[in-house]
Tab-separated table of C-alpha atoms in Angstrom:
chain	number	residue	atom	x	y	z
X	6	UNK	CA	31.965	20.506	-13.349
X	7	UNK	CA	30.380	16.829	-11.657
X	8	UNK	CA	26.712	15.896	-12.492
X	9	UNK	CA	23.930	16.651	-10.027
X	10	UNK	CA	22.729	13.107	-8.300
X	11	UNK	CA	20.118	11.977	-10.466
X	12	UNK	CA	16.916	9.459	-9.086
X	13	UNK	CA	15.148	6.642	-10.755
X	14	UNK	CA	11.527	9.904	-10.579
X	15	UNK	CA	14.132	12.511	-12.306
X	16	UNK	CA	16.127	10.718	-15.210
X	17	UNK	CA	13.675	10.797	-18.869
X	18	UNK	CA	11.853	6.661	-18.848
X	19	UNK	CA	12.772	6.796	-22.724
X	20	UNK	CA	16.102	8.886	-23.945
X	21	UNK	CA	14.901	11.219	-26.876
X	22	UNK	CA	16.145	9.338	-30.161
X	23	UNK	CA	15.837	5.669	-30.872
X	24	UNK	CA	13.627	3.528	-31.831
X	25	UNK	CA	10.482	3.143	-28.788
X	26	UNK	CA	11.068	1.671	-25.680
X	27	UNK	CA	8.759	-2.472	-26.186
X	28	UNK	CA	8.408	-1.631	-21.950
X	29	UNK	CA	8.071	0.761	-19.761
X	30	UNK	CA	8.772	1.469	-16.018
X	31	UNK	CA	5.261	0.667	-15.174
X	32	UNK	CA	6.020	-2.848	-16.869
X	33	UNK	CA	9.012	-3.448	-14.436
X	34	UNK	CA	7.216	-2.106	-11.527
X	35	UNK	CA	4.094	-4.396	-12.530
X	36	UNK	CA	6.322	-7.840	-12.977
X	37	UNK	CA	8.775	-6.421	-10.040
X	38	UNK	CA	5.704	-6.330	-7.253
X	39	UNK	CA	3.995	-9.939	-9.245
X	40	UNK	CA	7.668	-11.999	-7.856
X	41	UNK	CA	7.871	-9.815	-5.126
X	42	UNK	CA	4.617	-11.103	-3.837
X	43	UNK	CA	4.722	-15.444	-5.374
X	44	UNK	CA	7.833	-15.334	-3.819
X	45	UNK	CA	9.185	-13.687	-1.464
X	46	UNK	CA	12.647	-9.749	-2.287
X	47	UNK	CA	14.887	-12.151	-3.223
X	48	UNK	CA	13.062	-13.379	-5.519
X	49	UNK	CA	13.187	-10.402	-7.635
X	50	UNK	CA	16.172	-9.831	-9.489
X	51	UNK	CA	16.610	-7.648	-12.804
X	52	UNK	CA	17.849	-11.644	-14.779
X	53	UNK	CA	14.307	-12.133	-12.365
X	54	UNK	CA	12.127	-9.484	-14.786
X	55	UNK	CA	13.578	-9.678	-17.838
X	56	UNK	CA	12.379	-13.318	-18.089
X	57	UNK	CA	9.142	-12.286	-17.018
X	58	UNK	CA	9.187	-9.784	-19.922
X	59	UNK	CA	10.552	-12.221	-21.876
X	60	UNK	CA	13.153	-10.095	-22.966
X	61	UNK	CA	16.999	-9.973	-22.787
X	62	UNK	CA	18.449	-8.376	-19.163
X	63	UNK	CA	20.469	-6.168	-21.062
X	64	UNK	CA	17.352	-4.191	-21.970
X	65	UNK	CA	16.470	-3.544	-18.815
X	66	UNK	CA	18.530	-1.009	-18.669
X	67	UNK	CA	17.205	1.725	-20.977
X	68	UNK	CA	14.429	2.021	-18.004
X	69	UNK	CA	16.152	1.742	-14.804
X	70	UNK	CA	19.645	1.539	-13.481
X	71	UNK	CA	19.962	-1.269	-10.809
X	72	UNK	CA	17.715	-3.281	-8.924
X	73	UNK	CA	18.561	-0.069	-6.123
X	74	UNK	CA	15.949	1.605	-8.787
X	75	UNK	CA	13.282	-1.676	-9.188
X	76	UNK	CA	13.444	-1.528	-5.424
X	77	UNK	CA	12.100	2.558	-5.401
X	78	UNK	CA	9.579	1.533	-8.266
X	79	UNK	CA	7.695	-1.123	-6.113
X	80	UNK	CA	7.501	0.021	-3.189
X	81	UNK	CA	6.160	3.396	-4.371
X	82	UNK	CA	3.646	1.267	-6.442
X	83	UNK	CA	2.235	-0.381	-3.679
X	84	UNK	CA	2.449	2.617	-1.213
X	85	UNK	CA	0.050	4.001	-3.942
X	86	UNK	CA	-2.210	1.588	-3.278
X	87	UNK	CA	-2.928	3.713	0.633
X	88	UNK	CA	-5.967	5.563	0.627
X	89	UNK	CA	-5.454	9.449	1.335
X	90	UNK	CA	-8.532	11.041	-0.184
X	91	UNK	CA	-10.102	10.020	3.205
X	92	UNK	CA	-11.303	13.355	4.671
X	93	UNK	CA	-9.352	14.385	7.292
X	94	UNK	CA	-11.123	14.585	10.837
X	95	UNK	CA	-8.906	17.354	12.426
X	96	UNK	CA	-7.285	15.451	15.208
X	97	UNK	CA	-4.233	14.459	14.276
X	98	UNK	CA	-3.139	11.447	16.638
X	99	UNK	CA	-7.297	10.229	15.087
X	100	UNK	CA	-6.282	10.614	12.171
X	101	UNK	CA	-3.003	9.508	12.256
X	102	UNK	CA	-3.448	6.495	13.458
X	103	UNK	CA	-6.330	5.187	10.667
X	104	UNK	CA	-3.598	6.249	8.471
X	105	UNK	CA	-0.866	4.067	10.208
X	106	UNK	CA	-4.012	1.334	10.124
X	107	UNK	CA	-3.846	1.396	6.171
X	108	UNK	CA	-0.441	1.409	5.453
X	109	UNK	CA	0.051	-1.767	7.767
X	110	UNK	CA	-3.061	-3.089	5.372
X	111	UNK	CA	-0.635	-2.999	2.490
X	112	UNK	CA	2.226	-4.247	3.762
X	113	UNK	CA	0.329	-7.664	5.480
X	114	UNK	CA	-1.369	-7.514	1.514
X	115	UNK	CA	2.189	-7.746	0.021
X	116	UNK	CA	5.288	-9.165	3.014
X	117	UNK	CA	8.100	-8.365	1.211
X	118	UNK	CA	7.193	-4.585	2.087
X	119	UNK	CA	8.545	-4.168	5.604
X	120	UNK	CA	11.861	-6.352	3.969
X	121	UNK	CA	12.642	-3.361	2.196
X	122	UNK	CA	15.887	-1.528	3.189
X	123	UNK	CA	15.123	1.341	4.423
X	124	UNK	CA	16.434	4.405	3.974
X	125	UNK	CA	15.753	8.061	4.781
X	126	UNK	CA	14.084	9.542	1.161
X	127	UNK	CA	13.015	6.274	-0.628
X	128	UNK	CA	10.744	8.988	-1.719
X	129	UNK	CA	8.533	8.671	-5.085
X	130	UNK	CA	5.411	10.718	-5.583
X	131	UNK	CA	3.279	8.154	-4.407
X	132	UNK	CA	4.937	8.485	-1.395
X	133	UNK	CA	5.684	12.690	-1.174
X	134	UNK	CA	1.918	12.628	-1.218
X	135	UNK	CA	1.963	10.167	1.672
X	136	UNK	CA	3.759	11.973	2.991
X	137	UNK	CA	1.898	15.587	2.726
X	138	UNK	CA	-1.066	14.152	3.830
X	139	UNK	CA	0.399	12.753	7.064
X	140	UNK	CA	2.413	17.037	7.684
X	141	UNK	CA	-1.543	17.997	6.641
X	142	UNK	CA	-3.058	15.791	8.733
X	143	UNK	CA	-0.751	17.614	12.320
X	144	UNK	CA	-1.557	20.582	11.221
X	145	UNK	CA	-2.819	22.369	13.870
X	146	UNK	CA	-0.481	20.900	16.039
X	147	UNK	CA	2.162	23.600	16.570
X	148	UNK	CA	5.365	21.998	16.500
X	149	UNK	CA	8.697	22.736	14.582
X	150	UNK	CA	8.257	21.214	10.277
X	151	UNK	CA	11.491	18.868	11.294
X	152	UNK	CA	10.258	17.509	14.655
X	153	UNK	CA	6.401	16.443	12.405
X	154	UNK	CA	8.514	15.080	9.416
X	155	UNK	CA	10.463	13.167	12.231
X	156	UNK	CA	6.861	11.663	14.163
X	157	UNK	CA	5.777	10.709	10.252
X	158	UNK	CA	9.632	8.520	9.911
X	159	UNK	CA	8.597	7.480	13.827
X	160	UNK	CA	5.421	6.002	12.558
X	161	UNK	CA	6.381	4.625	9.641
X	162	UNK	CA	8.815	1.897	10.913
X	163	UNK	CA	6.474	0.810	13.774
X	164	UNK	CA	3.914	0.391	11.403
X	165	UNK	CA	6.316	-1.883	9.468
X	166	UNK	CA	7.673	-3.502	12.477
X	167	UNK	CA	3.816	-4.267	13.435
X	168	UNK	CA	3.319	-5.513	10.105
X	169	UNK	CA	6.827	-8.163	9.812
X	170	UNK	CA	5.772	-8.972	12.834
X	171	UNK	CA	2.026	-10.013	12.064
X	172	UNK	CA	3.053	-12.047	8.841
X	173	UNK	CA	5.885	-14.253	11.255
X	174	UNK	CA	3.090	-14.897	13.835
X	175	UNK	CA	1.307	-15.993	10.777
X	176	UNK	CA	3.722	-18.032	9.640
X	177	UNK	CA	4.419	-20.052	13.458
X	178	UNK	CA	3.581	-23.439	14.284
X	179	UNK	CA	0.867	-23.126	16.844
X	180	UNK	CA	2.506	-25.657	18.972
X	181	UNK	CA	5.382	-23.161	18.328
X	182	UNK	CA	4.092	-20.502	19.695
X	183	UNK	CA	2.811	-22.211	23.162
X	184	UNK	CA	6.259	-23.941	23.839
X	185	UNK	CA	7.375	-20.045	24.330
X	186	UNK	CA	4.878	-19.117	25.773
X	187	UNK	CA	5.477	-22.503	28.029
X	188	UNK	CA	9.168	-21.368	27.957
X	189	UNK	CA	7.961	-17.606	30.065
X	190	UNK	CA	6.356	-18.223	32.289
X	191	UNK	CA	8.388	-21.219	34.165
X	192	UNK	CA	10.969	-18.326	33.368
X	193	UNK	CA	9.149	-15.922	35.423
X	194	UNK	CA	7.707	-17.837	37.761
X	195	UNK	CA	10.896	-18.542	38.650
X	196	UNK	CA	11.353	-15.936	40.109
X	197	UNK	CA	14.017	-14.036	39.120
X	198	UNK	CA	11.978	-11.858	36.878
X	199	UNK	CA	10.052	-10.475	39.480
X	200	UNK	CA	8.732	-7.905	37.122
X	201	UNK	CA	8.091	-9.578	34.589
X	202	UNK	CA	5.838	-12.014	36.699
X	203	UNK	CA	4.019	-9.581	38.283
X	204	UNK	CA	2.718	-8.847	33.987
X	205	UNK	CA	2.220	-11.803	33.305
X	206	UNK	CA	0.466	-11.651	36.567
X	207	UNK	CA	-1.598	-8.951	35.770
X	208	UNK	CA	-2.313	-9.914	31.490
X	209	UNK	CA	-3.585	-14.308	33.165
X	210	UNK	CA	-7.371	-12.427	33.367
X	211	UNK	CA	-7.030	-10.719	29.575
X	212	UNK	CA	-8.126	-12.237	26.642
X	213	UNK	CA	-6.036	-14.728	25.495
X	214	UNK	CA	-5.574	-14.301	22.225
X	215	UNK	CA	-6.062	-10.335	21.384
X	216	UNK	CA	-7.315	-9.282	17.491
X	217	UNK	CA	-3.674	-6.717	16.323
X	218	UNK	CA	-5.573	-4.833	14.851
X	219	UNK	CA	-6.937	-3.512	17.656
X	220	UNK	CA	-3.256	-3.564	19.451
X	221	UNK	CA	-2.539	-2.318	16.562
X	222	UNK	CA	-4.425	0.387	16.937
X	223	UNK	CA	-4.468	1.183	20.563
X	224	UNK	CA	-0.688	1.167	20.577
X	225	UNK	CA	-0.040	3.628	17.906
X	226	UNK	CA	-2.731	4.967	19.876
X	227	UNK	CA	-0.513	5.473	22.572
X	228	UNK	CA	3.088	6.170	21.108
X	229	UNK	CA	1.252	8.526	18.747
X	230	UNK	CA	-0.482	10.632	21.325
X	231	UNK	CA	2.969	10.863	23.437
X	232	UNK	CA	4.532	12.676	20.785
X	233	UNK	CA	1.849	14.475	18.097
X	234	UNK	CA	1.130	17.657	21.531
X	235	UNK	CA	0.653	21.247	21.052
X	236	UNK	CA	5.305	21.627	21.505
X	237	UNK	CA	3.989	25.348	23.213
X	238	UNK	CA	0.301	24.309	25.271
X	239	UNK	CA	0.692	21.105	26.015
X	240	UNK	CA	2.829	20.729	29.988
X	241	UNK	CA	3.953	23.670	31.594
X	242	UNK	CA	7.716	23.618	30.631
X	243	UNK	CA	9.482	25.465	33.831
X	244	UNK	CA	11.326	28.807	33.223
X	245	UNK	CA	14.626	29.584	34.986
X	246	UNK	CA	17.041	33.019	35.069
X	247	UNK	CA	19.552	33.255	37.610
X	248	UNK	CA	17.763	35.491	39.417
X	249	UNK	CA	14.556	35.881	38.880
X	250	UNK	CA	11.141	33.436	40.060
X	251	UNK	CA	10.452	30.887	38.745
X	252	UNK	CA	7.486	30.259	36.408
X	253	UNK	CA	4.998	27.842	34.385
X	254	UNK	CA	6.212	28.756	30.785
X	255	UNK	CA	2.254	27.987	30.205
X	256	UNK	CA	0.823	29.484	32.947
X	257	UNK	CA	2.889	32.509	33.215
X	258	UNK	CA	1.941	33.130	37.408
X	259	UNK	CA	3.630	30.256	38.923
X	260	UNK	CA	5.530	29.926	42.187
X	261	UNK	CA	8.655	29.964	43.133
X	262	UNK	CA	10.219	27.332	44.477
């Protein structure tokens, strides 16, 4: 019979027999996170982690099967920095935006985190806690469970995108940003992109540099307000059956049209 696939979370950290390990997965994780914080994700390798620990690379395979296990451990460790003890207010959108803001703050502290290759189920114990908190925030909303899971996944993807943009924006030179803005303005003014020109004209009176956090919160609120709705009562749904009048599902007394 084929063995059931296992993850780093379901494998024992050490064998039942043999000497006490000199290190732990927590040691490996702390070293790997430190390397990534200092030098980026590309600096994290089994060889470099072993060097930082002062041990041989082969010895690390007593704790993990390879770099993917290490990425799982690193991701879960920093997700654990997101404060999940903050009480929910009862408004799902407000609570999710606040959670997303805390998640983005962690990604900004660890700029390598948005570069972790995305996997739908890269979930460790702390990540499952995060998922539970997000789903609890949506408990009052009558949406199917899979839809709520999709909303959390989309929210997480947007958090990563905003964090990546903010990190990259902070690294771009002022001259480069000014040149890019001038190019866009000049191209829009040539007449072949009227909608871009109109949008930029609307922006002309706005403040030149909006706080990235305010922009993030406004955008997340807009997106989540459109997703986190009570599917039963959010809108009138037209119900059409053969040979019957048409009525709205939410009211039940709509006029036939």
